[in-house]
Coordinates of C-alpha atoms in Angstrom, one line a residue:
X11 CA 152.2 67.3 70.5
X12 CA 149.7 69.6 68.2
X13 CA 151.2 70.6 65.0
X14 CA 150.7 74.4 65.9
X15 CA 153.5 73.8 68.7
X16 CA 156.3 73.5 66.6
X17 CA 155.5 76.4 64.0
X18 CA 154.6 78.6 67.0
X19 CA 157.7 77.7 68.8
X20 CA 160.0 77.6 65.2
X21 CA 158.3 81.4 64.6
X22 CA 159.8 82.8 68.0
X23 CA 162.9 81.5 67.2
X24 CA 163.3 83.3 63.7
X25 CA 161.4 86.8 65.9
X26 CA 164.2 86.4 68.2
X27 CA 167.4 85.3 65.6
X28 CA 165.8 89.0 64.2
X29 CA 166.3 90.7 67.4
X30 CA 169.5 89.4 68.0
X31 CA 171.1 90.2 64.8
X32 CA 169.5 93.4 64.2
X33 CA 170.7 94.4 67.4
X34 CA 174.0 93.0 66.6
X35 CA 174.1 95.4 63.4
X36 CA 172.6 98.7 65.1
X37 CA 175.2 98.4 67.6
X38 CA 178.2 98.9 65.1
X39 CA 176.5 101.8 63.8
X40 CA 177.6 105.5 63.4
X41 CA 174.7 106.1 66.4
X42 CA 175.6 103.7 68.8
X43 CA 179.8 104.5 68.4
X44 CA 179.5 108.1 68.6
X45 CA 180.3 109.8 72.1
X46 CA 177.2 111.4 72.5
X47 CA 175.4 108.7 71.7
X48 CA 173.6 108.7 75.4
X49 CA 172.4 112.6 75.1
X50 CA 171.1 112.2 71.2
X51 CA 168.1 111.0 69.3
X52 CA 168.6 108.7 66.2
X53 CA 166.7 110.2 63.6
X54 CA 165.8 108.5 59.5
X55 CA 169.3 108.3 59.0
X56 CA 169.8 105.2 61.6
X57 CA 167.8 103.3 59.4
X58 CA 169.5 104.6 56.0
X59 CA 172.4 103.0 57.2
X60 CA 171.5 100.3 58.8
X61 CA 169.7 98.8 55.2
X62 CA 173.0 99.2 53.7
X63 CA 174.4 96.5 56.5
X64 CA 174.0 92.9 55.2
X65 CA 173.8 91.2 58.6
X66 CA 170.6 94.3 59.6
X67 CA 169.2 92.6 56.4
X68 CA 169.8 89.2 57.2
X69 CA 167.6 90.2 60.6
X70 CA 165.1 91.9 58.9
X71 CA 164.3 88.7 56.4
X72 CA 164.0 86.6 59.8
X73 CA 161.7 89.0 61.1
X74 CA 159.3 88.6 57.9
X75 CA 160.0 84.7 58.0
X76 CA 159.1 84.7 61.3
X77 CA 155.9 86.8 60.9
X78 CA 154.9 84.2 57.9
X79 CA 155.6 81.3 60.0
X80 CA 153.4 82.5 62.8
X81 CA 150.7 83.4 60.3
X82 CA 150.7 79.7 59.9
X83 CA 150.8 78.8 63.3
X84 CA 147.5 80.9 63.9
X85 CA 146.0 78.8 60.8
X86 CA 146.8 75.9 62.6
X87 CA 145.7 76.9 66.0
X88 CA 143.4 80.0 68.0
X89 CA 145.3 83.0 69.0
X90 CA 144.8 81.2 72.7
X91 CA 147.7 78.6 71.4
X92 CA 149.9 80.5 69.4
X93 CA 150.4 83.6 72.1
X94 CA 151.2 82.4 75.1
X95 CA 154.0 80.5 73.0
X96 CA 155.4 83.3 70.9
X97 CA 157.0 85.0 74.1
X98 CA 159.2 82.4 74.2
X99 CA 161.3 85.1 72.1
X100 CA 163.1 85.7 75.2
X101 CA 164.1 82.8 76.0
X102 CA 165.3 82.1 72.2
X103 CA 166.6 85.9 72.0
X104 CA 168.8 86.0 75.0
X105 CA 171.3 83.7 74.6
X106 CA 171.4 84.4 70.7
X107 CA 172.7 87.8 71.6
X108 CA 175.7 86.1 73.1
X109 CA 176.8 84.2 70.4
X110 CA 180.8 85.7 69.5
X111 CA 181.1 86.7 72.9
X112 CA 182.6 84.7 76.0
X113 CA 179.7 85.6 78.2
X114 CA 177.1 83.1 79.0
X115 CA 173.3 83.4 80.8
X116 CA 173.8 82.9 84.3
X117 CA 171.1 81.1 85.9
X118 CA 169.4 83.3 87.6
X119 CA 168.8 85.2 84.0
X120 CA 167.1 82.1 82.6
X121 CA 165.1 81.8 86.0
X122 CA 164.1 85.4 84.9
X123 CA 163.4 85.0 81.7
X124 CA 161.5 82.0 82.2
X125 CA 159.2 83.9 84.7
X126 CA 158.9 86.6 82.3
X127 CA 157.5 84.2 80.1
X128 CA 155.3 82.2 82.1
X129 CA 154.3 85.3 83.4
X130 CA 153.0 86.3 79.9
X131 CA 151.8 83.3 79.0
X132 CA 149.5 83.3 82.3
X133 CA 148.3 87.1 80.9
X134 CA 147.2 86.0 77.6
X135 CA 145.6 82.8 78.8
X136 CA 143.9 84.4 81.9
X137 CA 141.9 87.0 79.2
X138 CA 139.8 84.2 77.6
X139 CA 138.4 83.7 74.1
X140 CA 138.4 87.3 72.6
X141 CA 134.8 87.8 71.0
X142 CA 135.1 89.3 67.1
X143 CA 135.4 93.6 67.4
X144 CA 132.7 95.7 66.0
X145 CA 133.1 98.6 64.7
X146 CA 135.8 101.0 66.0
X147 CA 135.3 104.2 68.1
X148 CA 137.3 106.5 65.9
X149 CA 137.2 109.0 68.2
X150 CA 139.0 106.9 71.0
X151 CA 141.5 105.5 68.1
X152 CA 142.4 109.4 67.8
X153 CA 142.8 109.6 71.2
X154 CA 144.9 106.4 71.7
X155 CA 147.2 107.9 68.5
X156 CA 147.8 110.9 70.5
X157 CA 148.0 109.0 74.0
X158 CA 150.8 106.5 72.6
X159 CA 153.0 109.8 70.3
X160 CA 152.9 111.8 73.7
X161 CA 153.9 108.7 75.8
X162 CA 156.8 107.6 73.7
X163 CA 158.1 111.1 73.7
X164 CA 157.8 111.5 77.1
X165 CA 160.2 108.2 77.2
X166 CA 162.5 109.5 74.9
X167 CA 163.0 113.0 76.8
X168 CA 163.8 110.5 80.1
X169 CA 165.8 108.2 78.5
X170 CA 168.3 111.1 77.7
X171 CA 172.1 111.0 79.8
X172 CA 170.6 107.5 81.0
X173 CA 173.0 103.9 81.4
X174 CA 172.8 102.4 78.4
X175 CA 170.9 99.4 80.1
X176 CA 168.2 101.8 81.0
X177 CA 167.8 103.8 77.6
X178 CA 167.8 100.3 76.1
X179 CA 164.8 99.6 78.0
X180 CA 163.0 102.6 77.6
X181 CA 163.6 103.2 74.1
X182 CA 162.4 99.7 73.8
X183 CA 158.7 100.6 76.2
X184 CA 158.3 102.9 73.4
X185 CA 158.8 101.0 70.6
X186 CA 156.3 98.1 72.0
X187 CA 153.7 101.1 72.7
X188 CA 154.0 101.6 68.8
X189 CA 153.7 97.8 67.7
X190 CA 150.7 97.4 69.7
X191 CA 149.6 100.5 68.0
X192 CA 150.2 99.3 64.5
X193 CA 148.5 96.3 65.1
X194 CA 145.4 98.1 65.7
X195 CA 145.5 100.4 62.3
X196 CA 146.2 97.3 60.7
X197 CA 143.6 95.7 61.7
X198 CA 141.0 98.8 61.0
X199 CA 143.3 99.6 57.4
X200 CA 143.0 96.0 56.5
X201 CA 139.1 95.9 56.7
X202 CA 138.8 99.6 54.9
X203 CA 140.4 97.6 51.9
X204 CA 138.5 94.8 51.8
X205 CA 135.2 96.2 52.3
X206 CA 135.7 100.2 51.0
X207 CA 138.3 98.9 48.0
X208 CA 142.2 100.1 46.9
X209 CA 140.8 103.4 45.8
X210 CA 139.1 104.6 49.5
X211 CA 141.8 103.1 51.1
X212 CA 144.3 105.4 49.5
X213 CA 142.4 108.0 50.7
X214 CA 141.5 107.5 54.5
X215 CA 144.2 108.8 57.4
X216 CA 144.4 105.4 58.7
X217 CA 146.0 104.1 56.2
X218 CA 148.9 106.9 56.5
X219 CA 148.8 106.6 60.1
X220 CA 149.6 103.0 59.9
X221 CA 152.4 103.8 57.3
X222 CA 153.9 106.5 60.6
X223 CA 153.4 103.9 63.3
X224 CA 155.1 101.3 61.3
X225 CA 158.3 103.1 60.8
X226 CA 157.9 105.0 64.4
X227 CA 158.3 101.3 65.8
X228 CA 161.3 100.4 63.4
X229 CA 163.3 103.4 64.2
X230 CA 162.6 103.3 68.1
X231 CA 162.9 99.5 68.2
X232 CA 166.6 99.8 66.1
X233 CA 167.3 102.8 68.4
X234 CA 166.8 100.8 71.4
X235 CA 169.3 98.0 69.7
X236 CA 171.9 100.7 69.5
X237 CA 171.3 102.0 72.7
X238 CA 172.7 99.1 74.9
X239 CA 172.5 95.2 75.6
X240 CA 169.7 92.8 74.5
X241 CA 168.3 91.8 77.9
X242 CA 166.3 94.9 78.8
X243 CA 165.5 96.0 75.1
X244 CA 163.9 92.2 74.4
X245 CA 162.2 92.3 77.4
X246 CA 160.6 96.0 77.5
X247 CA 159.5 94.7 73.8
X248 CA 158.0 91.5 75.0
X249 CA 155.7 93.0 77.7
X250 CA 154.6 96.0 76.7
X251 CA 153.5 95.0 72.9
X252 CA 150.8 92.2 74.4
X253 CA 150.2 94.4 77.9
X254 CA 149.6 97.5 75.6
X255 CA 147.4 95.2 72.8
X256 CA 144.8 94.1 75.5
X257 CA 144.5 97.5 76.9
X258 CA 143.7 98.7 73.4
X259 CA 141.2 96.1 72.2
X260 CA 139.8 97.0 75.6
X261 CA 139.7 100.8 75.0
X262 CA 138.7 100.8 71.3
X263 CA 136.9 97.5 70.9
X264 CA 134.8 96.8 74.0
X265 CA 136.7 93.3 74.9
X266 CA 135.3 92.4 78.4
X267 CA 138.4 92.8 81.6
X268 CA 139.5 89.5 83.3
X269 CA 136.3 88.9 85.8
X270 CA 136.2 85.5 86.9
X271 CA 138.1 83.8 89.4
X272 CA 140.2 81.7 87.0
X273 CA 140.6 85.1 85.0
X274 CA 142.1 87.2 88.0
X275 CA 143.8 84.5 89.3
X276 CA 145.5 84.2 85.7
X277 CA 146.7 88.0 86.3
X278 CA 147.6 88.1 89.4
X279 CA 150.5 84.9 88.6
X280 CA 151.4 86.6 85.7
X281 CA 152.4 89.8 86.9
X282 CA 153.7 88.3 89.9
X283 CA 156.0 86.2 87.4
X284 CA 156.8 89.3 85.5
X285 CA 158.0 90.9 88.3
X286 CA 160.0 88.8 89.6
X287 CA 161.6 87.5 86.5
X288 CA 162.5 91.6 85.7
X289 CA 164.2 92.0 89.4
X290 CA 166.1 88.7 88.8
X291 CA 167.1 90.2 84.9
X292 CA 168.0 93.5 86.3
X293 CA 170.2 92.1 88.9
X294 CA 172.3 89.6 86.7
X295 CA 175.3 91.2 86.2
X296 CA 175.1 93.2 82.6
X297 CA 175.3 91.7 79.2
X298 CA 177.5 93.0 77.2
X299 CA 176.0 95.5 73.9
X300 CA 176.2 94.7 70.9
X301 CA 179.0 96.7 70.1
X302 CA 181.2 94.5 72.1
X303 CA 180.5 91.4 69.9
X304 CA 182.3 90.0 66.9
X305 CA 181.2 91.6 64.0

């Protein structure tokens, strides 16, 4: 077995043990117990109290763990290896959300998470060897800014008087929109410094725009914790961040579509295994929030 198949695999499990214990903590919050709580929008004050929980910090030290130990995975090995692996988040995150409860994953949500991640795996493989990005088109990075601000509000607005399944998922569409986002100002923020120096850098919008992305993904991603059970908030995560990455290195980078036969045949299983593993996840019978777990 390569040595980049362990870190990979050991980095979705401490991206998942995150997930599952910062949902764990956002569901005993003020937001997530009050009776409103399906009509209202968490605002900065979510996250000022979820920093004073212990176990919220305990998940947010797994999250940078896990972001160092796939930084070493991607030393090890091309983007090609470590991807398609690091979706197996689900599969780790899943039943780690049960843990103090006396529910267990039915089959058919492992047979739906497994699809989901074969199904992403497929994706990431069927794009080939992404070629090094120019320069950005700033005027497209603009656009995508506004694009991804108007589309995450528009999914806040619906996921208002929804199920909590449902606003879980949608809360968590919109905080994937805004990873994939940050991932590109990063990028384009990280080259400013090394090329422009500390001084330009202070300087430049994208730098401040990564700084509001950043915490835009936090406080939808904790919001979608509070909001209702793991399942759908690990999921909408898990396929829109990638789906929504590609698009953009598309958009605002020039990297070529999926052309060849290998390449569309690589799509089409993946979103066929997507699909089905969502329809098999939405019709296991509902895991419980995080509210109803042991503390």
């Amino acid at each position: 077995m390569p040595a980049v198949v362990p870190v990979a695999l050991l980095a979705a499990f401490l991206l998942a043990s995150s997930a599952a214990l910062q949902q764990r903590a956002a569901g005993r919050s003020s937001f997530a117990t009050r009776a409103d709580s399906a009509h209202a929008v968490p605002g900065i004050g979510l996250l000022a109290e979820l920093v004073r929980d212990r176990l919220w910090v305990l998940g947010w030290l797994a999250n940078i763990s896990g972001f160092c130990v796939q930084a070493a995975a991607l030393h090890l090995g091309s983007v090609a290896e470590v991807q398609p692996l690091m979706v197996c988040q689900l599969l780790f995150a899943l039943p780690l959300g049960l843990i103090g409860t006396t529910r267990r994953m039915s089959p058919s949500a492992w047979w739906g998470a497994a699809g989901i991640c074969g199904g992403l795996a497929a994706l990431l493989s069927a794009r080939g060897d992404l070629p090094t990005a120019g320069g950005i088109d700033e005027t497209r990075l603009v656009a995508a800014i506004a694009a991804t601000v108007a589309l995450a509000g528009l999914l806040v607005v619906i996921s208002l008087g929804r199920q909590p399944a449902a606003r879980a998922g949608l809360f968590g569409v919109a905080a994937g929109l805004f990873y994939a986002l940050t991932a590109v100002l990063m990028k384009e923020t990280t080259e400013l410094l090394l090329t422009e120096g500390i001084l330009r850098t202070a300087i430049s919008w994208e730098g401040y725009a990564l700084a509001a992305a950043t915490a835009s993904s936090l406080l939808l991603g904790q919001a979608a914790y509070a909001s209702g059970p793991l399942a759908p908030t690990i999921t909408a995560m898990n396929i829109t961040n990638p789906v929504i990455s590609y698009v953009l290195a598309v958009l605002l980078y020039g990297v070529p579509v999926p052309s060849t036969a290998g390449q569309l045949a690589g799509v089409t299983l993946g979103a066929t295994l997507i699909t089905a593993g969502v329809v098999l996840l939405a019709r296991t019978p509902t895991l419980p929030r995080a509210g109803s777990q042991l503390p």
